[in-house]
PDB file of C-alpha atoms in Angstrom:
ATOM      1  CA  MET A 265     -20.784 -14.563   1.201  1.00 81.00           C
ATOM      2  CA  ASN A 266     -20.287 -10.894   2.582  1.00 95.00           C
ATOM      3  CA  THR A 267     -17.400  -9.001   1.378  1.00 96.00           C
ATOM      4  CA  VAL A 268     -15.662  -8.747   4.574  1.00 95.00           C
ATOM      5  CA  LYS A 269     -15.569 -12.674   4.933  1.00 97.00           C
ATOM      6  CA  LEU A 270     -14.451 -12.953   1.399  1.00 97.00           C
ATOM      7  CA  LEU A 271     -11.362 -10.465   2.240  1.00 98.00           C
ATOM      8  CA  GLU A 272     -10.757 -12.255   5.423  1.00 98.00           C
ATOM      9  CA  ALA A 273     -10.520 -15.623   3.633  1.00 98.00           C
ATOM     10  CA  ILE A 274      -7.695 -13.988   1.472  1.00 99.00           C
ATOM     11  CA  VAL A 275      -5.661 -12.192   3.855  1.00 99.00           C
ATOM     12  CA  GLY A 276      -6.778 -13.398   7.309  1.00 98.00           C
ATOM     13  CA  ALA A 277      -9.285 -11.627   9.658  1.00 98.00           C
ATOM     14  CA  GLU A 278      -6.529  -9.754  11.441  1.00 98.00           C
ATOM     15  CA  HIS A 279      -5.527  -8.046   7.995  1.00 99.00           C
ATOM     16  CA  VAL A 280      -9.136  -6.674   7.478  1.00 98.00           C
ATOM     17  CA  SER A 281     -10.793  -4.009   8.958  1.00 97.00           C
ATOM     18  CA  SER A 282     -14.004  -1.889   8.571  1.00 96.00           C
ATOM     19  CA  ALA A 283     -13.459  -0.187  11.869  1.00 96.00           C
ATOM     20  CA  GLU A 284     -14.222   3.594  11.535  1.00 95.00           C
ATOM     21  CA  ALA A 285     -10.787   4.597  13.037  1.00 95.00           C
ATOM     22  CA  TYR A 286      -8.758   2.625  10.360  1.00 94.00           C
ATOM     23  CA  ARG A 287     -11.214   3.885   7.690  1.00 94.00           C
ATOM     24  CA  ALA A 288     -10.697   7.627   8.781  1.00 90.00           C
ATOM     25  CA  LEU A 289      -7.054   6.979   8.883  1.00 86.00           C
ATOM     26  CA  HIS A 290      -6.867   5.832   5.489  1.00 84.00           C
ATOM     27  CA  ALA A 291      -9.422   8.364   4.040  1.00 83.00           C
ATOM     28  CA  GLY A 292      -6.864  10.556   2.580  1.00 74.00           C
ATOM     29  CA  ASP A 293      -3.079  11.535   2.684  1.00 69.00           C
ATOM     30  CA  GLN A 294      -1.481  14.663   3.690  1.00 72.00           C
ATOM     31  CA  SER A 295      -2.957  16.601   0.826  1.00 68.00           C
ATOM     32  CA  SER A 296      -5.608  19.152   1.019  1.00 70.00           C
ATOM     33  CA  HIS A 297      -7.868  16.929  -1.158  1.00 74.00           C
ATOM     34  CA  HIS A 298     -11.284  15.916  -0.200  1.00 76.00           C
ATOM     35  CA  LYS A 299     -11.281  12.925   2.128  1.00 84.00           C
ATOM     36  CA  VAL A 300     -13.571   9.869   1.341  1.00 86.00           C
ATOM     37  CA  LEU A 301     -13.798   7.290   3.857  1.00 89.00           C
ATOM     38  CA  PRO A 302     -13.292   3.630   2.359  1.00 94.00           C
ATOM     39  CA  ASP A 303     -15.619   0.650   3.151  1.00 96.00           C
ATOM     40  CA  PHE A 304     -12.518  -1.487   4.024  1.00 96.00           C
ATOM     41  CA  VAL A 305      -8.793  -1.409   4.621  1.00 97.00           C
ATOM     42  CA  VAL A 306      -7.009  -4.532   3.708  1.00 98.00           C
ATOM     43  CA  TRP A 307      -3.279  -5.302   4.450  1.00 98.00           C
ATOM     44  CA  PRO A 308      -2.089  -7.900   1.683  1.00 98.00           C
ATOM     45  CA  GLU A 309       1.538  -9.481   2.083  1.00 98.00           C
ATOM     46  CA  THR A 310       1.863 -11.212  -1.334  1.00 97.00           C
ATOM     47  CA  THR A 311       1.257 -10.235  -4.895  1.00 97.00           C
ATOM     48  CA  ALA A 312      -1.286 -13.169  -4.981  1.00 98.00           C
ATOM     49  CA  GLN A 313      -3.205 -11.767  -2.271  1.00 99.00           C
ATOM     50  CA  VAL A 314      -3.302  -8.555  -4.167  1.00 98.00           C
ATOM     51  CA  SER A 315      -4.547 -10.153  -7.288  1.00 98.00           C
ATOM     52  CA  GLU A 316      -7.444 -12.014  -5.466  1.00 98.00           C
ATOM     53  CA  ILE A 317      -8.515  -8.855  -3.931  1.00 99.00           C
ATOM     54  CA  VAL A 318      -8.506  -6.924  -7.237  1.00 98.00           C
ATOM     55  CA  LYS A 319     -10.531  -9.783  -8.673  1.00 98.00           C
ATOM     56  CA  LEU A 320     -13.011  -9.750  -5.797  1.00 98.00           C
ATOM     57  CA  ALA A 321     -13.247  -5.799  -6.018  1.00 98.00           C
ATOM     58  CA  GLY A 322     -13.960  -6.178  -9.776  1.00 97.00           C
ATOM     59  CA  GLU A 323     -16.648  -8.727  -9.241  1.00 97.00           C
ATOM     60  CA  ARG A 324     -18.057  -6.345  -6.406  1.00 97.00           C
ATOM     61  CA  GLN A 325     -17.503  -3.295  -8.367  1.00 97.00           C
ATOM     62  CA  LEU A 326     -15.398  -1.881  -5.549  1.00 97.00           C
ATOM     63  CA  ALA A 327     -13.064   0.860  -5.975  1.00 95.00           C
ATOM     64  CA  ILE A 328      -9.294   0.148  -4.976  1.00 96.00           C
ATOM     65  CA  THR A 329      -6.838   2.631  -3.650  1.00 91.00           C
ATOM     66  CA  GLY A 330      -3.077   1.810  -2.787  1.00 90.00           C
ATOM     67  CA  TRP A 331      -1.787   3.056   0.088  1.00 86.00           C
ATOM     68  CA  GLY A 332       1.885   3.201   0.945  1.00 79.00           C
ATOM     69  CA  ALA A 333       2.943   5.552   3.898  1.00 75.00           C
ATOM     70  CA  GLY A 334      -0.049   7.916   3.157  1.00 69.00           C
ATOM     71  CA  SER A 335       2.604  10.702   3.122  1.00 67.00           C
ATOM     72  CA  SER A 336       1.857  12.162  -0.236  1.00 66.00           C
ATOM     73  CA  LEU A 337       1.190  15.915  -0.680  1.00 60.00           C
ATOM     74  CA  GLU A 338      -0.470  15.381  -4.049  1.00 63.00           C
ATOM     75  CA  GLY A 339      -3.410  13.300  -3.056  1.00 56.00           C
ATOM     76  CA  ASN A 340      -1.942   9.999  -4.509  1.00 67.00           C
ATOM     77  CA  SER A 341      -3.490   7.692  -1.803  1.00 71.00           C
ATOM     78  CA  THR A 342      -6.538   9.686  -1.307  1.00 74.00           C
ATOM     79  CA  PRO A 343      -9.662   7.513  -2.590  1.00 75.00           C
ATOM     80  CA  LEU A 344     -11.856   9.069  -5.124  1.00 78.00           C
ATOM     81  CA  ARG A 345     -14.676   7.050  -3.956  1.00 82.00           C
ATOM     82  CA  ALA A 346     -15.462   4.388  -1.153  1.00 90.00           C
ATOM     83  CA  GLY A 347     -14.438   0.688  -1.548  1.00 95.00           C
ATOM     84  CA  ILE A 348     -11.213  -1.106  -0.388  1.00 97.00           C
ATOM     85  CA  VAL A 349      -7.936   0.605   0.552  1.00 95.00           C
ATOM     86  CA  LEU A 350      -4.881  -1.811   0.066  1.00 97.00           C
ATOM     87  CA  ASP A 351      -2.343  -0.842   2.729  1.00 95.00           C
ATOM     88  CA  PHE A 352       0.992  -2.146   1.508  1.00 96.00           C
ATOM     89  CA  GLY A 353       2.659  -1.660   4.892  1.00 94.00           C
ATOM     90  CA  ARG A 354       3.310  -5.749   4.995  1.00 97.00           C
ATOM     91  CA  MET A 355       4.793  -5.593   1.539  1.00 97.00           C
ATOM     92  CA  ASN A 356       8.106  -4.005   2.442  1.00 95.00           C
ATOM     93  CA  GLN A 357      10.815  -6.007   1.351  1.00 96.00           C
ATOM     94  CA  ILE A 358      13.591  -5.732  -1.262  1.00 96.00           C
ATOM     95  CA  LEU A 359      13.117  -8.719  -3.773  1.00 96.00           C
ATOM     96  CA  HIS A 360      16.051  -8.411  -5.920  1.00 96.00           C
ATOM     97  CA  LEU A 361      19.042  -5.990  -6.206  1.00 96.00           C
ATOM     98  CA  TYR A 362      20.899  -5.936  -9.670  1.00 96.00           C
ATOM     99  CA  GLU A 363      23.982  -4.167  -8.557  1.00 94.00           C
ATOM    100  CA  ASN A 364      25.785  -4.246 -11.885  1.00 93.00           C
ATOM    101  CA  ASP A 365      22.642  -2.715 -13.584  1.00 94.00           C
ATOM    102  CA  PHE A 366      21.773  -0.182 -10.811  1.00 93.00           C
ATOM    103  CA  GLN A 367      18.313  -1.420 -10.344  1.00 94.00           C
ATOM    104  CA  VAL A 368      16.315  -2.835  -7.646  1.00 94.00           C
ATOM    105  CA  THR A 369      12.979  -4.688  -7.305  1.00 96.00           C
ATOM    106  CA  VAL A 370      10.863  -3.867  -4.293  1.00 95.00           C
ATOM    107  CA  GLN A 371       7.514  -4.237  -2.805  1.00 96.00           C
ATOM    108  CA  PRO A 372       5.348  -1.108  -2.801  1.00 93.00           C
ATOM    109  CA  GLY A 373       5.288  -0.681   1.189  1.00 93.00           C
ATOM    110  CA  ILE A 374       9.081  -0.269   1.606  1.00 92.00           C
ATOM    111  CA  PHE A 375      10.425   3.067   3.019  1.00 89.00           C
ATOM    112  CA  TYR A 376      13.032   4.998   1.207  1.00 87.00           C
ATOM    113  CA  LYS A 377      15.116   5.172   4.103  1.00 88.00           C
ATOM    114  CA  ASP A 378      14.927   1.286   4.618  1.00 90.00           C
ATOM    115  CA  MET A 379      15.648   0.688   0.896  1.00 92.00           C
ATOM    116  CA  ASN A 380      18.344   3.172   0.988  1.00 91.00           C
ATOM    117  CA  LYS A 381      19.985   1.486   4.091  1.00 93.00           C
ATOM    118  CA  ARG A 382      20.243  -1.710   2.144  1.00 94.00           C
ATOM    119  CA  LEU A 383      21.445  -0.136  -0.851  1.00 94.00           C
ATOM    120  CA  ALA A 384      24.140   1.498   0.900  1.00 95.00           C
ATOM    121  CA  GLN A 385      25.608  -1.828   1.757  1.00 95.00           C
ATOM    122  CA  SER A 386      26.385  -1.933  -1.993  1.00 94.00           C
ATOM    123  CA  GLY A 387      27.515   1.559  -2.329  1.00 94.00           C
ATOM    124  CA  LEU A 388      24.299   2.564  -4.183  1.00 93.00           C
ATOM    125  CA  PHE A 389      21.370   4.671  -3.275  1.00 88.00           C
ATOM    126  CA  PHE A 390      17.914   5.732  -4.564  1.00 87.00           C
ATOM    127  CA  ALA A 391      18.446   9.240  -5.409  1.00 80.00           C
ATOM    128  CA  PRO A 392      15.002  10.686  -5.693  1.00 72.00           C
ATOM    129  CA  ASP A 393      14.221  11.631  -1.836  1.00 64.00           C
ATOM    130  CA  PRO A 394      10.706  12.953  -1.152  1.00 62.00           C
ATOM    131  CA  GLY A 395      11.128  12.301   2.272  1.00 64.00           C
ATOM    132  CA  ALA A 396      12.456   9.692   4.860  1.00 60.00           C
ATOM    133  CA  ASN A 397       8.989   8.627   5.795  1.00 74.00           C
ATOM    134  CA  ALA A 398       7.840   8.128   2.174  1.00 78.00           C
ATOM    135  CA  SER A 399       7.374   4.770   0.745  1.00 79.00           C
ATOM    136  CA  ILE A 400       7.581   3.503  -2.972  1.00 79.00           C
ATOM    137  CA  GLY A 401       3.727   2.733  -3.261  1.00 73.00           C
TER     138      GLY A 401
END
């Protein structure tokens, strides 16, 4: 079975793209680093899906690059070589807030501004603020 079909079996056909427009959008972040067009962009929703994609990538010897908002200025989400970009936009939830410990467990696609809106309800905030449009992952 080809790679696209295997990825579609994991996350659904609507959450996998090899279209040039999506690949170009995910070829690099806001940094000046050289852009590398990935082979596929995949939008997982669960940790289990991410695990399956990582397993498949290992079997097929495909590179994986994580993508949050693509707002990095340091090249954090720029692929070093073609392969799979995991766009974590669908993984954008606060999983648990430990108010007494001042800790929060989040998914990688959550935006700082959205996380801080929720934390503010408990009188808390996440201090490092690289920008309202940045995501954790």
